[in-house]
PDB file of C-alpha atoms in Angstrom:
ATOM      1  CA  MET A 483      35.633  77.836 126.522  1.00 97.00           C
ATOM      2  CA  ASP A 484      33.337  80.210 124.623  1.00 98.00           C
ATOM      3  CA  ARG A 485      33.568  79.861 120.936  1.00 98.00           C
ATOM      4  CA  THR A 486      33.837  83.672 120.352  1.00 98.00           C
ATOM      5  CA  GLN A 487      36.573  84.011 122.862  1.00 98.00           C
ATOM      6  CA  LEU A 488      38.646  80.944 121.114  1.00 98.00           C
ATOM      7  CA  GLN A 489      38.082  82.549 117.762  1.00 98.00           C
ATOM      8  CA  ARG A 490      39.351  85.853 119.011  1.00 98.00           C
ATOM      9  CA  HIS A 491      42.512  84.350 120.779  1.00 98.00           C
ATOM     10  CA  LEU A 492      43.398  82.243 117.833  1.00 98.00           C
ATOM     11  CA  ASP A 493      42.938  85.212 115.395  1.00 98.00           C
ATOM     12  CA  GLU A 494      45.186  87.375 117.518  1.00 98.00           C
ATOM     13  CA  LEU A 495      47.876  84.598 118.302  1.00 98.00           C
ATOM     14  CA  LEU A 496      48.195  83.892 114.575  1.00 98.00           C
ATOM     15  CA  GLU A 497      47.965  87.467 113.311  1.00 97.00           C
ATOM     16  CA  ALA A 498      45.284  86.347 110.900  1.00 97.00           C
ATOM     17  CA  ALA A 499      44.193  89.753 109.731  1.00 96.00           C
ATOM     18  CA  ARG A 500      47.576  90.554 108.263  1.00 95.00           C
ATOM     19  CA  PHE A 501      47.607  87.928 105.670  1.00 96.00           C
ATOM     20  CA  LYS A 502      46.277  88.044 102.243  1.00 95.00           C
ATOM     21  CA  ASP A 503      45.140  84.563 101.566  1.00 96.00           C
ATOM     22  CA  TYR A 504      43.390  82.182  99.371  1.00 94.00           C
ATOM     23  CA  CYS A 505      40.561  81.236 101.919  1.00 96.00           C
ATOM     24  CA  PRO A 506      38.838  82.894 104.736  1.00 97.00           C
ATOM     25  CA  ASN A 507      40.948  82.330 108.000  1.00 98.00           C
ATOM     26  CA  GLY A 508      39.344  81.839 111.343  1.00 98.00           C
ATOM     27  CA  LEU A 509      35.962  80.450 112.173  1.00 98.00           C
ATOM     28  CA  GLN A 510      34.628  79.037 108.769  1.00 98.00           C
ATOM     29  CA  VAL A 511      31.506  76.986 110.138  1.00 98.00           C
ATOM     30  CA  GLU A 512      29.690  77.854 113.152  1.00 98.00           C
ATOM     31  CA  GLY A 513      28.915  75.097 115.862  1.00 98.00           C
ATOM     32  CA  ALA A 514      28.470  74.774 119.325  1.00 98.00           C
ATOM     33  CA  ALA A 515      28.759  77.822 121.649  1.00 98.00           C
ATOM     34  CA  ASP A 516      30.941  76.185 124.184  1.00 98.00           C
ATOM     35  CA  VAL A 517      34.051  74.443 123.195  1.00 98.00           C
ATOM     36  CA  LEU A 518      36.039  71.825 125.455  1.00 98.00           C
ATOM     37  CA  ARG A 519      37.144  69.192 122.995  1.00 98.00           C
ATOM     38  CA  VAL A 520      39.159  70.144 119.710  1.00 98.00           C
ATOM     39  CA  VAL A 521      40.399  67.802 117.121  1.00 98.00           C
ATOM     40  CA  CYS A 522      43.310  69.294 115.180  1.00 98.00           C
ATOM     41  CA  GLY A 523      44.402  68.025 111.580  1.00 98.00           C
ATOM     42  CA  VAL A 524      45.900  69.177 108.454  1.00 98.00           C
ATOM     43  CA  THR A 525      42.856  68.994 106.188  1.00 98.00           C
ATOM     44  CA  ALA A 526      39.090  69.308 106.822  1.00 98.00           C
ATOM     45  CA  SER A 527      38.418  65.884 105.035  1.00 98.00           C
ATOM     46  CA  LEU A 528      35.283  63.657 105.747  1.00 98.00           C
ATOM     47  CA  ALA A 529      37.653  61.474 107.614  1.00 98.00           C
ATOM     48  CA  LEU A 530      38.659  64.022 109.999  1.00 98.00           C
ATOM     49  CA  ILE A 531      35.102  65.187 110.611  1.00 98.00           C
ATOM     50  CA  GLU A 532      34.186  61.520 111.456  1.00 98.00           C
ATOM     51  CA  ALA A 533      37.171  61.467 113.769  1.00 98.00           C
ATOM     52  CA  ALA A 534      35.844  64.474 115.604  1.00 98.00           C
ATOM     53  CA  ILE A 535      32.372  63.054 115.610  1.00 98.00           C
ATOM     54  CA  GLU A 536      33.766  59.935 117.436  1.00 98.00           C
ATOM     55  CA  ARG A 537      35.596  61.898 119.891  1.00 98.00           C
ATOM     56  CA  ARG A 538      32.499  64.032 120.665  1.00 98.00           C
ATOM     57  CA  ALA A 539      34.503  67.319 119.839  1.00 98.00           C
ATOM     58  CA  GLN A 540      32.934  70.611 119.504  1.00 98.00           C
ATOM     59  CA  ALA A 541      35.615  72.205 117.163  1.00 98.00           C
ATOM     60  CA  ILE A 542      37.744  71.052 114.413  1.00 99.00           C
ATOM     61  CA  LEU A 543      40.890  73.034 113.814  1.00 98.00           C
ATOM     62  CA  VAL A 544      42.643  72.640 110.523  1.00 98.00           C
ATOM     63  CA  HIS A 545      45.499  74.059 108.191  1.00 98.00           C
ATOM     64  CA  HIS A 546      43.400  73.279 104.934  1.00 98.00           C
ATOM     65  CA  GLY A 547      39.859  74.480 105.487  1.00 98.00           C
ATOM     66  CA  TRP A 548      37.018  75.178 103.032  1.00 97.00           C
ATOM     67  CA  PHE A 549      35.892  77.994 100.722  1.00 96.00           C
ATOM     68  CA  TRP A 550      38.911  78.348  98.519  1.00 97.00           C
ATOM     69  CA  ARG A 551      38.966  81.148  96.017  1.00 95.00           C
ATOM     70  CA  GLY A 552      37.900  80.016  92.466  1.00 94.00           C
ATOM     71  CA  GLU A 553      36.144  76.980  93.748  1.00 93.00           C
ATOM     72  CA  ASP A 554      32.604  76.171  92.877  1.00 92.00           C
ATOM     73  CA  VAL A 555      30.485  77.566  95.746  1.00 91.00           C
ATOM     74  CA  ARG A 556      27.706  75.344  95.504  1.00 94.00           C
ATOM     75  CA  ILE A 557      27.008  72.956  98.324  1.00 95.00           C
ATOM     76  CA  VAL A 558      26.590  69.806  96.349  1.00 96.00           C
ATOM     77  CA  GLY A 559      28.034  66.319  96.271  1.00 96.00           C
ATOM     78  CA  LEU A 560      31.155  65.816  98.480  1.00 95.00           C
ATOM     79  CA  ARG A 561      30.957  69.231  99.739  1.00 95.00           C
ATOM     80  CA  ARG A 562      27.537  68.751 100.946  1.00 97.00           C
ATOM     81  CA  ALA A 563      28.394  65.374 102.581  1.00 96.00           C
ATOM     82  CA  ARG A 564      31.124  67.178 104.481  1.00 97.00           C
ATOM     83  CA  ILE A 565      29.135  70.086 105.698  1.00 97.00           C
ATOM     84  CA  SER A 566      26.061  68.252 106.615  1.00 98.00           C
ATOM     85  CA  ARG A 567      27.952  66.045 108.917  1.00 98.00           C
ATOM     86  CA  LEU A 568      29.605  69.009 110.591  1.00 97.00           C
ATOM     87  CA  LEU A 569      26.160  70.674 110.951  1.00 98.00           C
ATOM     88  CA  ALA A 570      24.405  67.683 112.243  1.00 98.00           C
ATOM     89  CA  HIS A 571      26.758  67.450 115.203  1.00 98.00           C
ATOM     90  CA  ASP A 572      27.274  71.061 115.832  1.00 98.00           C
ATOM     91  CA  ILE A 573      30.905  71.126 115.356  1.00 98.00           C
ATOM     92  CA  ASN A 574      32.863  74.183 114.655  1.00 98.00           C
ATOM     93  CA  LEU A 575      35.539  74.458 111.891  1.00 98.00           C
ATOM     94  CA  PHE A 576      38.509  76.615 112.398  1.00 98.00           C
ATOM     95  CA  ALA A 577      40.983  77.035 109.637  1.00 98.00           C
ATOM     96  CA  TYR A 578      44.292  78.914 109.440  1.00 98.00           C
ATOM     97  CA  HIS A 579      46.243  78.669 106.068  1.00 98.00           C
ATOM     98  CA  LEU A 580      49.147  81.199 105.658  1.00 98.00           C
ATOM     99  CA  PRO A 581      49.099  82.377 109.200  1.00 98.00           C
ATOM    100  CA  LEU A 582      49.849  78.834 110.246  1.00 98.00           C
ATOM    101  CA  ASP A 583      52.550  78.546 107.738  1.00 98.00           C
ATOM    102  CA  ALA A 584      54.265  81.779 109.084  1.00 97.00           C
ATOM    103  CA  HIS A 585      54.010  81.849 112.686  1.00 97.00           C
ATOM    104  CA  ALA A 586      57.465  82.169 114.210  1.00 97.00           C
ATOM    105  CA  GLU A 587      56.863  79.483 116.949  1.00 97.00           C
ATOM    106  CA  LEU A 588      53.877  77.456 116.092  1.00 98.00           C
ATOM    107  CA  GLY A 589      54.009  77.539 112.351  1.00 98.00           C
ATOM    108  CA  ASN A 590      54.695  74.830 109.805  1.00 98.00           C
ATOM    109  CA  ASN A 591      57.929  76.596 108.653  1.00 98.00           C
ATOM    110  CA  ALA A 592      59.081  76.806 112.165  1.00 98.00           C
ATOM    111  CA  GLY A 593      58.336  73.215 112.859  1.00 98.00           C
ATOM    112  CA  LEU A 594      60.131  72.019 109.670  1.00 98.00           C
ATOM    113  CA  GLY A 595      63.096  74.072 110.383  1.00 98.00           C
ATOM    114  CA  ARG A 596      63.343  72.332 113.829  1.00 97.00           C
ATOM    115  CA  ALA A 597      62.858  68.841 112.273  1.00 97.00           C
ATOM    116  CA  LEU A 598      65.868  69.582 109.871  1.00 97.00           C
ATOM    117  CA  GLY A 599      68.031  71.001 112.528  1.00 97.00           C
ATOM    118  CA  LEU A 600      68.215  74.348 111.002  1.00 98.00           C
ATOM    119  CA  ARG A 601      68.633  77.645 112.853  1.00 97.00           C
ATOM    120  CA  PRO A 602      66.550  80.421 111.146  1.00 98.00           C
ATOM    121  CA  THR A 603      68.294  83.451 109.960  1.00 98.00           C
ATOM    122  CA  ARG A 604      65.793  85.319 107.963  1.00 97.00           C
ATOM    123  CA  MET A 605      62.546  85.542 106.167  1.00 96.00           C
ATOM    124  CA  SER A 606      61.531  86.816 102.869  1.00 93.00           C
ATOM    125  CA  GLY A 607      59.313  86.291  99.851  1.00 82.00           C
ATOM    126  CA  GLU A 608      55.583  87.135  99.710  1.00 80.00           C
ATOM    127  CA  GLN A 609      54.252  87.734 103.293  1.00 93.00           C
ATOM    128  CA  GLY A 610      57.561  86.420 104.821  1.00 94.00           C
ATOM    129  CA  LEU A 611      56.778  82.729 103.821  1.00 97.00           C
ATOM    130  CA  LEU A 612      60.274  81.858 102.451  1.00 98.00           C
ATOM    131  CA  TRP A 613      62.515  81.052 105.333  1.00 98.00           C
ATOM    132  CA  PHE A 614      66.326  80.801 105.356  1.00 98.00           C
ATOM    133  CA  GLY A 615      68.509  78.973 107.976  1.00 98.00           C
ATOM    134  CA  GLU A 616      71.799  77.299 108.558  1.00 98.00           C
ATOM    135  CA  LEU A 617      72.923  73.897 109.854  1.00 98.00           C
ATOM    136  CA  ASP A 618      75.435  73.589 112.557  1.00 97.00           C
ATOM    137  CA  ALA A 619      77.976  72.005 110.046  1.00 97.00           C
ATOM    138  CA  PRO A 620      77.917  71.400 106.346  1.00 98.00           C
ATOM    139  CA  MET A 621      76.375  68.103 105.378  1.00 98.00           C
ATOM    140  CA  PRO A 622      75.563  66.464 102.002  1.00 98.00           C
ATOM    141  CA  ALA A 623      72.159  66.991 100.698  1.00 98.00           C
ATOM    142  CA  HIS A 624      71.212  63.367 100.783  1.00 98.00           C
ATOM    143  CA  ALA A 625      72.021  63.202 104.321  1.00 98.00           C
ATOM    144  CA  LEU A 626      69.629  65.996 104.951  1.00 98.00           C
ATOM    145  CA  ALA A 627      67.024  64.274 103.218  1.00 98.00           C
ATOM    146  CA  ALA A 628      67.461  61.178 105.080  1.00 98.00           C
ATOM    147  CA  ARG A 629      67.360  63.108 108.232  1.00 97.00           C
ATOM    148  CA  PHE A 630      63.838  64.340 107.411  1.00 97.00           C
ATOM    149  CA  GLY A 631      62.876  60.641 106.616  1.00 96.00           C
ATOM    150  CA  GLU A 632      64.085  59.639 109.815  1.00 96.00           C
ATOM    151  CA  VAL A 633      61.994  62.152 111.927  1.00 95.00           C
ATOM    152  CA  SER A 634      58.971  62.211 109.804  1.00 94.00           C
ATOM    153  CA  GLY A 635      58.401  58.618 108.829  1.00 92.00           C
ATOM    154  CA  ARG A 636      58.299  59.542 105.184  1.00 93.00           C
ATOM    155  CA  GLN A 637      61.226  59.269 102.639  1.00 94.00           C
ATOM    156  CA  PRO A 638      61.221  62.669 100.607  1.00 98.00           C
ATOM    157  CA  LEU A 639      62.372  62.991  97.176  1.00 98.00           C
ATOM    158  CA  LEU A 640      65.729  64.457  96.391  1.00 98.00           C
ATOM    159  CA  VAL A 641      66.465  65.828  92.819  1.00 98.00           C
ATOM    160  CA  GLY A 642      69.650  67.684  91.760  1.00 98.00           C
ATOM    161  CA  ASP A 643      73.346  67.095  93.238  1.00 98.00           C
ATOM    162  CA  GLY A 644      72.673  64.810  96.454  1.00 98.00           C
ATOM    163  CA  GLY A 645      76.257  64.875  97.013  1.00 98.00           C
ATOM    164  CA  ARG A 646      76.575  68.547  97.429  1.00 98.00           C
ATOM    165  CA  GLU A 647      77.815  69.831 100.894  1.00 98.00           C
ATOM    166  CA  VAL A 648      75.229  72.354 102.036  1.00 98.00           C
ATOM    167  CA  ARG A 649      74.827  74.530 105.137  1.00 98.00           C
ATOM    168  CA  CYS A 650      72.573  77.550 104.037  1.00 98.00           C
ATOM    169  CA  VAL A 651      69.041  76.239 103.427  1.00 98.00           C
ATOM    170  CA  ALA A 652      65.864  77.766 102.364  1.00 98.00           C
ATOM    171  CA  TRP A 653      62.440  76.261 102.843  1.00 98.00           C
ATOM    172  CA  CYS A 654      58.722  76.761 102.601  1.00 98.00           C
ATOM    173  CA  THR A 655      56.107  74.072 103.577  1.00 98.00           C
ATOM    174  CA  GLY A 656      53.377  72.581 101.287  1.00 98.00           C
ATOM    175  CA  GLY A 657      53.172  73.517  97.683  1.00 97.00           C
ATOM    176  CA  ALA A 658      55.927  76.365  97.455  1.00 97.00           C
ATOM    177  CA  GLN A 659      58.128  74.862  94.650  1.00 98.00           C
ATOM    178  CA  GLY A 660      57.327  78.079  92.864  1.00 97.00           C
ATOM    179  CA  MET A 661      59.630  79.725  95.206  1.00 97.00           C
ATOM    180  CA  PHE A 662      62.546  77.667  94.243  1.00 98.00           C
ATOM    181  CA  GLU A 663      64.279  80.198  91.752  1.00 97.00           C
ATOM    182  CA  GLN A 664      63.884  83.001  94.229  1.00 97.00           C
ATOM    183  CA  ALA A 665      65.680  80.803  96.880  1.00 98.00           C
ATOM    184  CA  ILE A 666      68.402  80.028  94.449  1.00 98.00           C
ATOM    185  CA  ASP A 667      68.808  83.921  93.691  1.00 97.00           C
ATOM    186  CA  ALA A 668      68.967  84.622  97.311  1.00 97.00           C
ATOM    187  CA  GLY A 669      71.944  82.349  97.870  1.00 97.00           C
ATOM    188  CA  ALA A 670      70.394  78.985  99.244  1.00 98.00           C
ATOM    189  CA  GLU A 671      72.522  76.036  98.794  1.00 98.00           C
ATOM    190  CA  LEU A 672      69.475  73.631  98.922  1.00 98.00           C
ATOM    191  CA  TYR A 673      65.694  74.267  98.807  1.00 98.00           C
ATOM    192  CA  VAL A 674      63.006  72.191 100.733  1.00 98.00           C
ATOM    193  CA  SER A 675      59.245  72.250 100.096  1.00 98.00           C
ATOM    194  CA  GLY A 676      56.433  69.763 100.094  1.00 98.00           C
ATOM    195  CA  GLU A 677      55.449  69.347  96.331  1.00 98.00           C
ATOM    196  CA  ILE A 678      57.453  69.315  93.211  1.00 98.00           C
ATOM    197  CA  SER A 679      56.705  70.164  89.526  1.00 97.00           C
ATOM    198  CA  GLU A 680      58.366  68.702  86.316  1.00 97.00           C
ATOM    199  CA  GLN A 681      60.323  71.837  85.725  1.00 97.00           C
ATOM    200  CA  THR A 682      61.719  71.680  89.238  1.00 98.00           C
ATOM    201  CA  THR A 683      64.100  68.950  88.343  1.00 98.00           C
ATOM    202  CA  HIS A 684      65.773  70.765  85.546  1.00 98.00           C
ATOM    203  CA  LEU A 685      66.062  73.916  87.710  1.00 98.00           C
ATOM    204  CA  ALA A 686      67.748  71.830  90.470  1.00 98.00           C
ATOM    205  CA  ARG A 687      70.250  70.210  87.763  1.00 98.00           C
ATOM    206  CA  GLU A 688      71.063  73.347  86.086  1.00 98.00           C
ATOM    207  CA  SER A 689      71.492  75.605  89.038  1.00 98.00           C
ATOM    208  CA  GLY A 690      73.391  73.162  91.127  1.00 98.00           C
ATOM    209  CA  VAL A 691      70.926  73.572  94.108  1.00 98.00           C
ATOM    210  CA  PRO A 692      69.514  70.378  95.192  1.00 98.00           C
ATOM    211  CA  TYR A 693      65.742  70.224  95.836  1.00 98.00           C
ATOM    212  CA  ILE A 694      64.078  68.158  98.543  1.00 98.00           C
ATOM    213  CA  ALA A 695      60.223  67.457  98.116  1.00 98.00           C
ATOM    214  CA  ALA A 696      59.265  66.380 101.464  1.00 98.00           C
ATOM    215  CA  GLY A 697      55.454  65.922 101.074  1.00 98.00           C
ATOM    216  CA  HIS A 698      52.757  68.568 101.308  1.00 98.00           C
ATOM    217  CA  HIS A 699      50.930  66.780 104.060  1.00 98.00           C
ATOM    218  CA  ALA A 700      54.294  65.795 105.775  1.00 97.00           C
ATOM    219  CA  THR A 701      55.640  69.166 106.010  1.00 98.00           C
ATOM    220  CA  GLU A 702      52.141  70.787 107.095  1.00 98.00           C
ATOM    221  CA  ARG A 703      51.597  68.652 110.167  1.00 98.00           C
ATOM    222  CA  TYR A 704      53.806  70.726 112.368  1.00 98.00           C
ATOM    223  CA  GLY A 705      51.586  73.662 112.741  1.00 98.00           C
ATOM    224  CA  VAL A 706      48.216  71.839 113.983  1.00 98.00           C
ATOM    225  CA  GLN A 707      50.349  69.525 116.016  1.00 98.00           C
ATOM    226  CA  ALA A 708      51.792  72.645 117.631  1.00 98.00           C
ATOM    227  CA  LEU A 709      48.410  74.229 118.136  1.00 98.00           C
ATOM    228  CA  ALA A 710      46.927  71.113 119.673  1.00 98.00           C
ATOM    229  CA  ALA A 711      49.633  71.259 122.333  1.00 98.00           C
ATOM    230  CA  TYR A 712      49.118  75.008 122.913  1.00 98.00           C
ATOM    231  CA  LEU A 713      45.400  74.541 123.308  1.00 98.00           C
ATOM    232  CA  THR A 714      45.961  71.885 125.786  1.00 98.00           C
ATOM    233  CA  GLN A 715      48.727  73.519 127.964  1.00 98.00           C
ATOM    234  CA  THR A 716      47.644  77.114 127.590  1.00 98.00           C
ATOM    235  CA  LEU A 717      43.838  77.387 127.387  1.00 98.00           C
ATOM    236  CA  ARG A 718      43.100  73.902 129.099  1.00 98.00           C
ATOM    237  CA  LEU A 719      41.150  72.480 126.326  1.00 98.00           C
ATOM    238  CA  GLN A 720      41.226  68.902 125.363  1.00 98.00           C
ATOM    239  CA  ALA A 721      42.989  69.104 122.091  1.00 98.00           C
ATOM    240  CA  GLU A 722      44.160  66.081 120.144  1.00 98.00           C
ATOM    241  CA  PHE A 723      46.036  65.941 116.760  1.00 98.00           C
ATOM    242  CA  VAL A 724      44.564  63.356 114.493  1.00 98.00           C
ATOM    243  CA  ASP A 725      46.757  62.390 111.453  1.00 98.00           C
ATOM    244  CA  ILE A 726      44.698  61.392 108.418  1.00 97.00           C
ATOM    245  CA  ASP A 727      47.450  59.718 106.448  1.00 93.00           C
ATOM    246  CA  ASN A 728      48.131  61.387 102.941  1.00 95.00           C
ATOM    247  CA  PRO A 729      51.129  60.071 100.818  1.00 93.00           C
ATOM    248  CA  VAL A 730      51.302  63.547  98.775  1.00 92.00           C
TER     249      VAL A 730
END
């Protein structure tokens, strides 16, 4: 598939232009003009680049790309090592951050909701990134945390009242612990995100709303996994999700 056609298709599919983000979305590094093999992963790390080289891929598609706002823009050290390997093998780098969190079917929030057995009911917050949904029947918070552990292979951290029966759940993948209070104010009985901060524990205890920190990496595998399947089934590309383990 022509690189430009692939870029245009992904930009439109994920509505990249409507998001105000911390990094450029879409094609970040230009490589081969024709794309057949695509490696999908959470982060454009050196390990993922080496996996793409091993598979003779023409493109890498990630959730966490490069060129973040506020970063040192110099191409030195570890940044040079990554980019030089990519350029030497003529590999394109595509990255979609907030667009891949928010997509109603392929996004990280959608995938996490399915994994937890939640039926989405509404979206709010900045750019629609805070999702709300309901379980089919109430269950203790600790049981929902255990459910995620079973489906993800990663045991989450639960703080607050683990015995509280919950049905209305709010969530946002990745590092969205800053939305916890907003979720509480909107009526959530439990909140799920990837990361946790020191003050999160006190907020969970004092509000009575439990908090599940399910892992930044673990909650943001869903989007790139879904895109790998989409590229294979819809665009007939040879796309593969490669999971570079990350305990965070």
